[in-house]
Amino acid sequence: MTTPVQGHHIVRAFSEELEQLTASVATMGGLAESLVSDALDAIAARDSDLALDVIQRDKRLDTLQRDIERQIIRLLALRQPLASDLRVCIAALKIAADLERIGDLAKNIARRTRELNEAEPLALSKSIERMGRLVQGHLHEVLDAYASGEIGGALGVWQRDDDVDEHYNTLFRELLVCMADDPHIVGPGAHLLFIAKNLERVGDHATNIAEVVHYAVTGTELLADRPKGGSSGTP
């Protein structure tokens, strides 16, 4: 039979494990955000060394995801959480998966940047930077919402998902026009197209995280369709 004192210790230990899980996801989120930020800095500064650093640091993100998965498996097996505690575990699992994918996208951007740096600078690189900073802001906002448990920031990002799409669609059209006018920029222009698409996907993952944060806090899903800009295709 579990005594009141033992029960208190079990509840406190479980609470500490959930807090550690949330802290682990926050650590992973901080690293993912820094990878995106540094990938954008590498574009702005045409810094191939920084881009290489982003590529190499992505491995740390993979390790953190595996650690979080092990924590969750242990909690589910030993604690059998219910209700809000179970939502904490499910949210951590989903967010960690989104963050791992964001790291992959930042790595892809960095790889394209190293290739792009071999060519002459393109004026539309500035448009990529602006789009990237918008995406980075969305990611920062949803990670803050996750850490604080306040859904306002998460809802704001979810409602503004079409901002990223509109930036991408405009940039897509501008790049196609430039590449049609000047065949010499087809190569670097293609790299910019892929970078823009990767940034758009980072924005989608940030919106995914917003939905998970809303579910974790409220226990309900966002059932309405996401706001979406028009599609210009996928490079």
mmCIF file with all atom_site columns, N, CA, C and O in Angstrom, residues 179-220:
data_model
loop_
_atom_site.group_PDB
_atom_site.id
_atom_site.type_symbol
_atom_site.label_atom_id
_atom_site.label_alt_id
_atom_site.label_comp_id
_atom_site.label_asym_id
_atom_site.label_entity_id
_atom_site.label_seq_id
_atom_site.pdbx_PDB_ins_code
_atom_site.Cartn_x
_atom_site.Cartn_y
_atom_site.Cartn_z
_atom_site.occupancy
_atom_site.B_iso_or_equiv
_atom_site.pdbx_formal_charge
_atom_site.auth_seq_id
_atom_site.auth_comp_id
_atom_site.auth_asym_id
_atom_site.auth_atom_id
_atom_site.pdbx_PDB_model_num
ATOM 1   N N  . MET A 1 179 ? 15.196 34.828 -63.769 1.00 0.00 ? 179 MET A N  1
ATOM 2   C CA . MET A 1 179 ? 15.881 33.713 -64.413 1.00 0.00 ? 179 MET A CA 1
ATOM 3   C C  . MET A 1 179 ? 15.528 33.633 -65.895 1.00 0.00 ? 179 MET A C  1
ATOM 4   O O  . MET A 1 179 ? 16.358 33.250 -66.718 1.00 0.00 ? 179 MET A O  1
ATOM 5   N N  . ALA A 1 180 ? 14.284 34.009 -66.253 1.00 0.00 ? 180 ALA A N  1
ATOM 6   C CA . ALA A 1 180 ? 13.887 34.014 -67.661 1.00 0.00 ? 180 ALA A CA 1
ATOM 7   C C  . ALA A 1 180 ? 14.589 35.127 -68.430 1.00 0.00 ? 180 ALA A C  1
ATOM 8   O O  . ALA A 1 180 ? 14.952 34.965 -69.590 1.00 0.00 ? 180 ALA A O  1
ATOM 9   N N  . ASP A 1 181 ? 14.797 36.258 -67.748 1.00 0.00 ? 181 ASP A N  1
ATOM 10  C CA . ASP A 1 181 ? 15.437 37.410 -68.382 1.00 0.00 ? 181 ASP A CA 1
ATOM 11  C C  . ASP A 1 181 ? 16.950 37.233 -68.525 1.00 0.00 ? 181 ASP A C  1
ATOM 12  O O  . ASP A 1 181 ? 17.546 37.772 -69.462 1.00 0.00 ? 181 ASP A O  1
ATOM 13  N N  . ASP A 1 182 ? 17.546 36.513 -67.582 1.00 0.00 ? 182 ASP A N  1
ATOM 14  C CA . ASP A 1 182 ? 19.009 36.376 -67.582 1.00 0.00 ? 182 ASP A CA 1
ATOM 15  C C  . ASP A 1 182 ? 19.389 34.918 -67.298 1.00 0.00 ? 182 ASP A C  1
ATOM 16  O O  . ASP A 1 182 ? 19.442 34.503 -66.139 1.00 0.00 ? 182 ASP A O  1
ATOM 17  N N  . PRO A 1 183 ? 19.664 34.141 -68.345 1.00 0.00 ? 183 PRO A N  1
ATOM 18  C CA . PRO A 1 183 ? 20.002 32.723 -68.153 1.00 0.00 ? 183 PRO A CA 1
ATOM 19  C C  . PRO A 1 183 ? 21.239 32.500 -67.276 1.00 0.00 ? 183 PRO A C  1
ATOM 20  O O  . PRO A 1 183 ? 21.399 31.423 -66.699 1.00 0.00 ? 183 PRO A O  1
ATOM 21  N N  . HIS A 1 184 ? 22.085 33.511 -67.130 1.00 0.00 ? 184 HIS A N  1
ATOM 22  C CA . HIS A 1 184 ? 23.299 33.347 -66.347 1.00 0.00 ? 184 HIS A CA 1
ATOM 23  C C  . HIS A 1 184 ? 23.014 33.178 -64.847 1.00 0.00 ? 184 HIS A C  1
ATOM 24  O O  . HIS A 1 184 ? 23.874 32.687 -64.111 1.00 0.00 ? 184 HIS A O  1
ATOM 25  N N  . ILE A 1 185 ? 21.840 33.602 -64.414 1.00 0.00 ? 185 ILE A N  1
ATOM 26  C CA . ILE A 1 185 ? 21.537 33.480 -62.985 1.00 0.00 ? 185 ILE A CA 1
ATOM 27  C C  . ILE A 1 185 ? 20.634 32.284 -62.686 1.00 0.00 ? 185 ILE A C  1
ATOM 28  O O  . ILE A 1 185 ? 20.132 32.154 -61.569 1.00 0.00 ? 185 ILE A O  1
ATOM 29  N N  . VAL A 1 186 ? 20.429 31.423 -63.667 1.00 0.00 ? 186 VAL A N  1
ATOM 30  C CA . VAL A 1 186 ? 19.568 30.253 -63.436 1.00 0.00 ? 186 VAL A CA 1
ATOM 31  C C  . VAL A 1 186 ? 20.118 29.385 -62.312 1.00 0.00 ? 186 VAL A C  1
ATOM 32  O O  . VAL A 1 186 ? 19.370 28.931 -61.433 1.00 0.00 ? 186 VAL A O  1
ATOM 33  N N  . GLY A 1 187 ? 21.431 29.143 -62.309 1.00 0.00 ? 187 GLY A N  1
ATOM 34  C CA . GLY A 1 187 ? 22.035 28.302 -61.268 1.00 0.00 ? 187 GLY A CA 1
ATOM 35  C C  . GLY A 1 187 ? 21.847 28.868 -59.877 1.00 0.00 ? 187 GLY A C  1
ATOM 36  O O  . GLY A 1 187 ? 21.213 28.231 -59.006 1.00 0.00 ? 187 GLY A O  1
ATOM 37  N N  . PRO A 1 188 ? 22.370 30.074 -59.597 1.00 0.00 ? 188 PRO A N  1
ATOM 38  C CA . PRO A 1 188 ? 22.177 30.651 -58.266 1.00 0.00 ? 188 PRO A CA 1
ATOM 39  C C  . PRO A 1 188 ? 20.707 30.927 -57.950 1.00 0.00 ? 188 PRO A C  1
ATOM 40  O O  . PRO A 1 188 ? 20.280 30.815 -56.797 1.00 0.00 ? 188 PRO A O  1
ATOM 41  N N  . GLY A 1 189 ? 19.925 31.267 -58.992 1.00 0.00 ? 189 GLY A N  1
ATOM 42  C CA . GLY A 1 189 ? 18.503 31.490 -58.759 1.00 0.00 ? 189 GLY A CA 1
ATOM 43  C C  . GLY A 1 189 ? 17.806 30.234 -58.273 1.00 0.00 ? 189 GLY A C  1
ATOM 44  O O  . GLY A 1 189 ? 16.920 30.292 -57.411 1.00 0.00 ? 189 GLY A O  1
ATOM 45  N N  . ALA A 1 190 ? 18.206 29.089 -58.812 1.00 0.00 ? 190 ALA A N  1
ATOM 46  C CA . ALA A 1 190 ? 17.625 27.824 -58.367 1.00 0.00 ? 190 ALA A CA 1
ATOM 47  C C  . ALA A 1 190 ? 17.948 27.566 -56.888 1.00 0.00 ? 190 ALA A C  1
ATOM 48  O O  . ALA A 1 190 ? 17.098 27.077 -56.128 1.00 0.00 ? 190 ALA A O  1
ATOM 49  N N  . HIS A 1 191 ? 19.170 27.897 -56.488 1.00 0.00 ? 191 HIS A N  1
ATOM 50  C CA . HIS A 1 191 ? 19.531 27.740 -55.072 1.00 0.00 ? 191 HIS A CA 1
ATOM 51  C C  . HIS A 1 191 ? 18.651 28.626 -54.190 1.00 0.00 ? 191 HIS A C  1
ATOM 52  O O  . HIS A 1 191 ? 18.197 28.196 -53.117 1.00 0.00 ? 191 HIS A O  1
ATOM 53  N N  . LEU A 1 192 ? 18.394 29.857 -54.641 1.00 0.00 ? 192 LEU A N  1
ATOM 54  C CA . LEU A 1 192 ? 17.528 30.745 -53.868 1.00 0.00 ? 192 LEU A CA 1
ATOM 55  C C  . LEU A 1 192 ? 16.109 30.204 -53.789 1.00 0.00 ? 192 LEU A C  1
ATOM 56  O O  . LEU A 1 192 ? 15.441 30.326 -52.751 1.00 0.00 ? 192 LEU A O  1
ATOM 57  N N  . LEU A 1 193 ? 15.630 29.597 -54.865 1.00 0.00 ? 193 LEU A N  1
ATOM 58  C CA . LEU A 1 193 ? 14.293 29.000 -54.849 1.00 0.00 ? 193 LEU A CA 1
ATOM 59  C C  . LEU A 1 193 ? 14.197 27.903 -53.792 1.00 0.00 ? 193 LEU A C  1
ATOM 60  O O  . LEU A 1 193 ? 13.210 27.819 -53.050 1.00 0.00 ? 193 LEU A O  1
ATOM 61  N N  . PHE A 1 194 ? 15.212 27.045 -53.735 1.00 0.00 ? 194 PHE A N  1
ATOM 62  C CA . PHE A 1 194 ? 15.201 25.974 -52.747 1.00 0.00 ? 194 PHE A CA 1
ATOM 63  C C  . PHE A 1 194 ? 15.326 26.528 -51.329 1.00 0.00 ? 194 PHE A C  1
ATOM 64  O O  . PHE A 1 194 ? 14.696 26.003 -50.395 1.00 0.00 ? 194 PHE A O  1
ATOM 65  N N  . ILE A 1 195 ? 16.139 27.569 -51.152 1.00 0.00 ? 195 ILE A N  1
ATOM 66  C CA . ILE A 1 195 ? 16.258 28.192 -49.828 1.00 0.00 ? 195 ILE A CA 1
ATOM 67  C C  . ILE A 1 195 ? 14.907 28.766 -49.402 1.00 0.00 ? 195 ILE A C  1
ATOM 68  O O  . ILE A 1 195 ? 14.465 28.581 -48.257 1.00 0.00 ? 195 ILE A O  1
ATOM 69  N N  . ALA A 1 196 ? 14.234 29.457 -50.332 1.00 0.00 ? 196 ALA A N  1
ATOM 70  C CA . ALA A 1 196 ? 12.927 30.035 -50.021 1.00 0.00 ? 196 ALA A CA 1
ATOM 71  C C  . ALA A 1 196 ? 11.917 28.950 -49.646 1.00 0.00 ? 196 ALA A C  1
ATOM 72  O O  . ALA A 1 196 ? 11.124 29.109 -48.709 1.00 0.00 ? 196 ALA A O  1
ATOM 73  N N  . LYS A 1 197 ? 11.942 27.828 -50.384 1.00 0.00 ? 197 LYS A N  1
ATOM 74  C CA . LYS A 1 197 ? 11.012 26.744 -50.083 1.00 0.00 ? 197 LYS A CA 1
ATOM 75  C C  . LYS A 1 197 ? 11.310 26.137 -48.721 1.00 0.00 ? 197 LYS A C  1
ATOM 76  O O  . LYS A 1 197 ? 10.388 25.812 -47.958 1.00 0.00 ? 197 LYS A O  1
ATOM 77  N N  . ASN A 1 198 ? 12.578 25.990 -48.387 1.00 0.00 ? 198 ASN A N  1
ATOM 78  C CA . ASN A 1 198 ? 12.933 25.465 -47.071 1.00 0.00 ? 198 ASN A CA 1
ATOM 79  C C  . ASN A 1 198 ? 12.463 26.401 -45.962 1.00 0.00 ? 198 ASN A C  1
ATOM 80  O O  . ASN A 1 198 ? 11.992 25.953 -44.909 1.00 0.00 ? 198 ASN A O  1
ATOM 81  N N  . LEU A 1 199 ? 12.580 27.706 -46.181 1.00 0.00 ? 199 LEU A N  1
ATOM 82  C CA . LEU A 1 199 ? 12.099 28.666 -45.189 1.00 0.00 ? 199 LEU A CA 1
ATOM 83  C C  . LEU A 1 199 ? 10.580 28.585 -45.048 1.00 0.00 ? 199 LEU A C  1
ATOM 84  O O  . LEU A 1 199 ? 10.050 28.668 -43.932 1.00 0.00 ? 199 LEU A O  1
ATOM 85  N N  . GLU A 1 200 ? 9.887  28.415 -46.168 1.00 0.00 ? 200 GLU A N  1
ATOM 86  C CA . GLU A 1 200 ? 8.433  28.272 -46.091 1.00 0.00 ? 200 GLU A CA 1
ATOM 87  C C  . GLU A 1 200 ? 8.053  27.042 -45.266 1.00 0.00 ? 200 GLU A C  1
ATOM 88  O O  . GLU A 1 200 ? 7.103  27.065 -44.482 1.00 0.00 ? 200 GLU A O  1
ATOM 89  N N  . ARG A 1 201 ? 8.833  25.984 -45.425 1.00 0.00 ? 201 ARG A N  1
ATOM 90  C CA . ARG A 1 201 ? 8.546  24.765 -44.653 1.00 0.00 ? 201 ARG A CA 1
ATOM 91  C C  . ARG A 1 201 ? 8.865  24.950 -43.173 1.00 0.00 ? 201 ARG A C  1
ATOM 92  O O  . ARG A 1 201 ? 8.174  24.394 -42.307 1.00 0.00 ? 201 ARG A O  1
ATOM 93  N N  . VAL A 1 202 ? 9.906  25.716 -42.857 1.00 0.00 ? 202 VAL A N  1
ATOM 94  C CA . VAL A 1 202 ? 10.170 26.051 -41.452 1.00 0.00 ? 202 VAL A CA 1
ATOM 95  C C  . VAL A 1 202 ? 8.950  26.768 -40.880 1.00 0.00 ? 202 VAL A C  1
ATOM 96  O O  . VAL A 1 202 ? 8.516  26.496 -39.758 1.00 0.00 ? 202 VAL A O  1
ATOM 97  N N  . GLY A 1 203 ? 8.384  27.698 -41.663 1.00 0.00 ? 203 GLY A N  1
ATOM 98  C CA . GLY A 1 203 ? 7.173  28.383 -41.220 1.00 0.00 ? 203 GLY A CA 1
ATOM 99  C C  . GLY A 1 203 ? 6.027  27.423 -40.972 1.00 0.00 ? 203 GLY A C  1
ATOM 100 O O  . GLY A 1 203 ? 5.268  27.578 -40.001 1.00 0.00 ? 203 GLY A O  1
ATOM 101 N N  . ASP A 1 204 ? 5.881  26.422 -41.830 1.00 0.00 ? 204 ASP A N  1
ATOM 102 C CA . ASP A 1 204 ? 4.830  25.413 -41.628 1.00 0.00 ? 204 ASP A CA 1
ATOM 103 C C  . ASP A 1 204 ? 5.044  24.640 -40.329 1.00 0.00 ? 204 ASP A C  1
ATOM 104 O O  . ASP A 1 204 ? 4.083  24.348 -39.607 1.00 0.00 ? 204 ASP A O  1
ATOM 105 N N  . HIS A 1 205 ? 6.294  24.304 -40.037 1.00 0.00 ? 205 HIS A N  1
ATOM 106 C CA . HIS A 1 205 ? 6.575  23.585 -38.785 1.00 0.00 ? 205 HIS A CA 1
ATOM 107 C C  . HIS A 1 205 ? 6.324  24.471 -37.566 1.00 0.00 ? 205 HIS A C  1
ATOM 108 O O  . HIS A 1 205 ? 5.859  23.979 -36.527 1.00 0.00 ? 205 HIS A O  1
ATOM 109 N N  . ALA A 1 206 ? 6.609  25.762 -37.689 1.00 0.00 ? 206 ALA A N  1
ATOM 110 C CA . ALA A 1 206 ? 6.298  26.685 -36.592 1.00 0.00 ? 206 ALA A CA 1
ATOM 111 C C  . ALA A 1 206 ? 4.794  26.709 -36.343 1.00 0.00 ? 206 ALA A C  1
ATOM 112 O O  . ALA A 1 206 ? 4.338  26.738 -35.190 1.00 0.00 ? 206 ALA A O  1
ATOM 113 N N  . THR A 1 207 ? 4.008  26.671 -37.423 1.00 0.00 ? 207 THR A N  1
ATOM 114 C CA . THR A 1 207 ? 2.554  26.652 -37.283 1.00 0.00 ? 207 THR A CA 1
ATOM 115 C C  . THR A 1 207 ? 2.091  25.325 -36.683 1.00 0.00 ? 207 THR A C  1
ATOM 116 O O  . THR A 1 207 ? 1.151  25.294 -35.881 1.00 0.00 ? 207 THR A O  1
ATOM 117 N N  . ASN A 1 208 ? 2.743  24.228 -37.066 1.00 0.00 ? 208 ASN A N  1
ATOM 118 C CA . ASN A 1 208 ? 2.444  22.937 -36.428 1.00 0.00 ? 208 ASN A CA 1
ATOM 119 C C  . ASN A 1 208 ? 2.639  23.031 -34.920 1.00 0.00 ? 208 ASN A C  1
ATOM 120 O O  . ASN A 1 208 ? 1.814  22.543 -34.129 1.00 0.00 ? 208 ASN A O  1
ATOM 121 N N  . ILE A 1 209 ? 3.766  23.636 -34.520 1.00 0.00 ? 209 ILE A N  1
ATOM 122 C CA . ILE A 1 209 ? 4.065  23.763 -33.097 1.00 0.00 ? 209 ILE A CA 1
ATOM 123 C C  . ILE A 1 209 ? 3.002  24.610 -32.410 1.00 0.00 ? 209 ILE A C  1
ATOM 124 O O  . ILE A 1 209 ? 2.576  24.308 -31.285 1.00 0.00 ? 209 ILE A O  1
ATOM 125 N N  . ALA A 1 210 ? 2.541  25.670 -33.079 1.00 0.00 ? 210 ALA A N  1
ATOM 126 C CA . ALA A 1 210 ? 1.472  26.504 -32.513 1.00 0.00 ? 210 ALA A CA 1
ATOM 127 C C  . ALA A 1 210 ? 0.228  25.664 -32.224 1.00 0.00 ? 210 ALA A C  1
ATOM 128 O O  . ALA A 1 210 ? -0.410 25.817 -31.172 1.00 0.00 ? 210 ALA A O  1
ATOM 129 N N  . GLU A 1 211 ? -0.120 24.781 -33.140 1.00 0.00 ? 211 GLU A N  1
ATOM 130 C CA . GLU A 1 211 ? -1.290 23.920 -32.951 1.00 0.00 ? 211 GLU A CA 1
ATOM 131 C C  . GLU A 1 211 ? -1.088 22.964 -31.770 1.00 0.00 ? 211 GLU A C  1
ATOM 132 O O  . GLU A 1 211 ? -2.009 22.716 -30.990 1.00 0.00 ? 211 GLU A O  1
ATOM 133 N N  . VAL A 1 212 ? 0.122  22.438 -31.649 1.00 0.00 ? 212 VAL A N  1
ATOM 134 C CA . VAL A 1 212 ? 0.413  21.512 -30.548 1.00 0.00 ? 212 VAL A CA 1
ATOM 135 C C  . VAL A 1 212 ? 0.364  22.243 -29.206 1.00 0.00 ? 212 VAL A C  1
ATOM 136 O O  . VAL A 1 212 ? -0.152 21.710 -28.214 1.00 0.00 ? 212 VAL A O  1
ATOM 137 N N  . VAL A 1 213 ? 0.907  23.460 -29.164 1.00 0.00 ? 213 VAL A N  1
ATOM 138 C CA . VAL A 1 213 ? 0.866  24.247 -27.925 1.00 0.00 ? 213 VAL A CA 1
ATOM 139 C C  . VAL A 1 213 ? -0.585 24.503 -27.518 1.00 0.00 ? 213 VAL A C  1
ATOM 140 O O  . VAL A 1 213 ? -0.948 24.366 -26.337 1.00 0.00 ? 213 VAL A O  1
ATOM 141 N N  . HIS A 1 214 ? -1.420 24.848 -28.471 1.00 0.00 ? 214 HIS A N  1
ATOM 142 C CA . HIS A 1 214 ? -2.832 25.077 -28.168 1.00 0.00 ? 214 HIS A CA 1
ATOM 143 C C  . HIS A 1 214 ? -3.477 23.814 -27.606 1.00 0.00 ? 214 HIS A C  1
ATOM 144 O O  . HIS A 1 214 ? -4.221 23.874 -26.608 1.00 0.00 ? 214 HIS A O  1
ATOM 145 N N  . TYR A 1 215 ? -3.172 22.679 -28.205 1.00 0.00 ? 215 TYR A N  1
ATOM 146 C CA . TYR A 1 215 ? -3.722 21.407 -27.712 1.00 0.00 ? 215 TYR A CA 1
ATOM 147 C C  . TYR A 1 215 ? -3.211 21.090 -26.307 1.00 0.00 ? 215 TYR A C  1
ATOM 148 O O  . TYR A 1 215 ? -3.981 20.668 -25.434 1.00 0.00 ? 215 TYR A O  1
ATOM 149 N N  . ALA A 1 216 ? -1.908 21.295 -26.082 1.00 0.00 ? 216 ALA A N  1
ATOM 150 C CA . ALA A 1 216 ? -1.317 20.965 -24.782 1.00 0.00 ? 216 ALA A CA 1
ATOM 151 C C  . ALA A 1 216 ? -1.925 21.807 -23.663 1.00 0.00 ? 216 ALA A C  1
ATOM 152 O O  . ALA A 1 216 ? -2.152 21.319 -22.556 1.00 0.00 ? 216 ALA A O  1
ATOM 153 N N  . VAL A 1 217 ? -2.195 23.073 -23.953 1.00 0.00 ? 217 VAL A N  1
ATOM 154 C CA . VAL A 1 217 ? -2.694 23.986 -22.919 1.00 0.00 ? 217 VAL A CA 1
ATOM 155 C C  . VAL A 1 217 ? -4.195 23.832 -22.705 1.00 0.00 ? 217 VAL A C  1
ATOM 156 O O  . VAL A 1 217 ? -4.674 23.833 -21.573 1.00 0.00 ? 217 VAL A O  1
ATOM 157 N N  . THR A 1 218 ? -4.939 23.694 -23.809 1.00 0.00 ? 218 THR A N  1
ATOM 158 C CA . THR A 1 218 ? -6.407 23.709 -23.701 1.00 0.00 ? 218 THR A CA 1
ATOM 159 C C  . THR A 1 218 ? -7.049 22.331 -23.758 1.00 0.00 ? 218 THR A C  1
ATOM 160 O O  . THR A 1 218 ? -8.200 22.163 -23.335 1.00 0.00 ? 218 THR A O  1
ATOM 161 N N  . GLY A 1 219 ? -6.340 21.349 -24.313 1.00 0.00 ? 219 GLY A N  1
ATOM 162 C CA . GLY A 1 219 ? -6.929 20.030 -24.487 1.00 0.00 ? 219 GLY A CA 1
ATOM 163 C C  . GLY A 1 219 ? -7.829 19.934 -25.703 1.00 0.00 ? 219 GLY A C  1
ATOM 164 O O  . GLY A 1 219 ? -8.475 18.910 -25.919 1.00 0.00 ? 219 GLY A O  1
ATOM 165 N N  . THR A 1 220 ? -7.882 20.985 -26.508 1.00 0.00 ? 220 THR A N  1
ATOM 166 C CA . THR A 1 220 ? -8.701 20.986 -27.719 1.00 0.00 ? 220 THR A CA 1
ATOM 167 C C  . THR A 1 220 ? -7.825 21.289 -28.931 1.00 0.00 ? 220 THR A C  1
ATOM 168 O O  . THR A 1 220 ? -6.791 21.954 -28.815 1.00 0.00 ? 220 THR A O  1
#
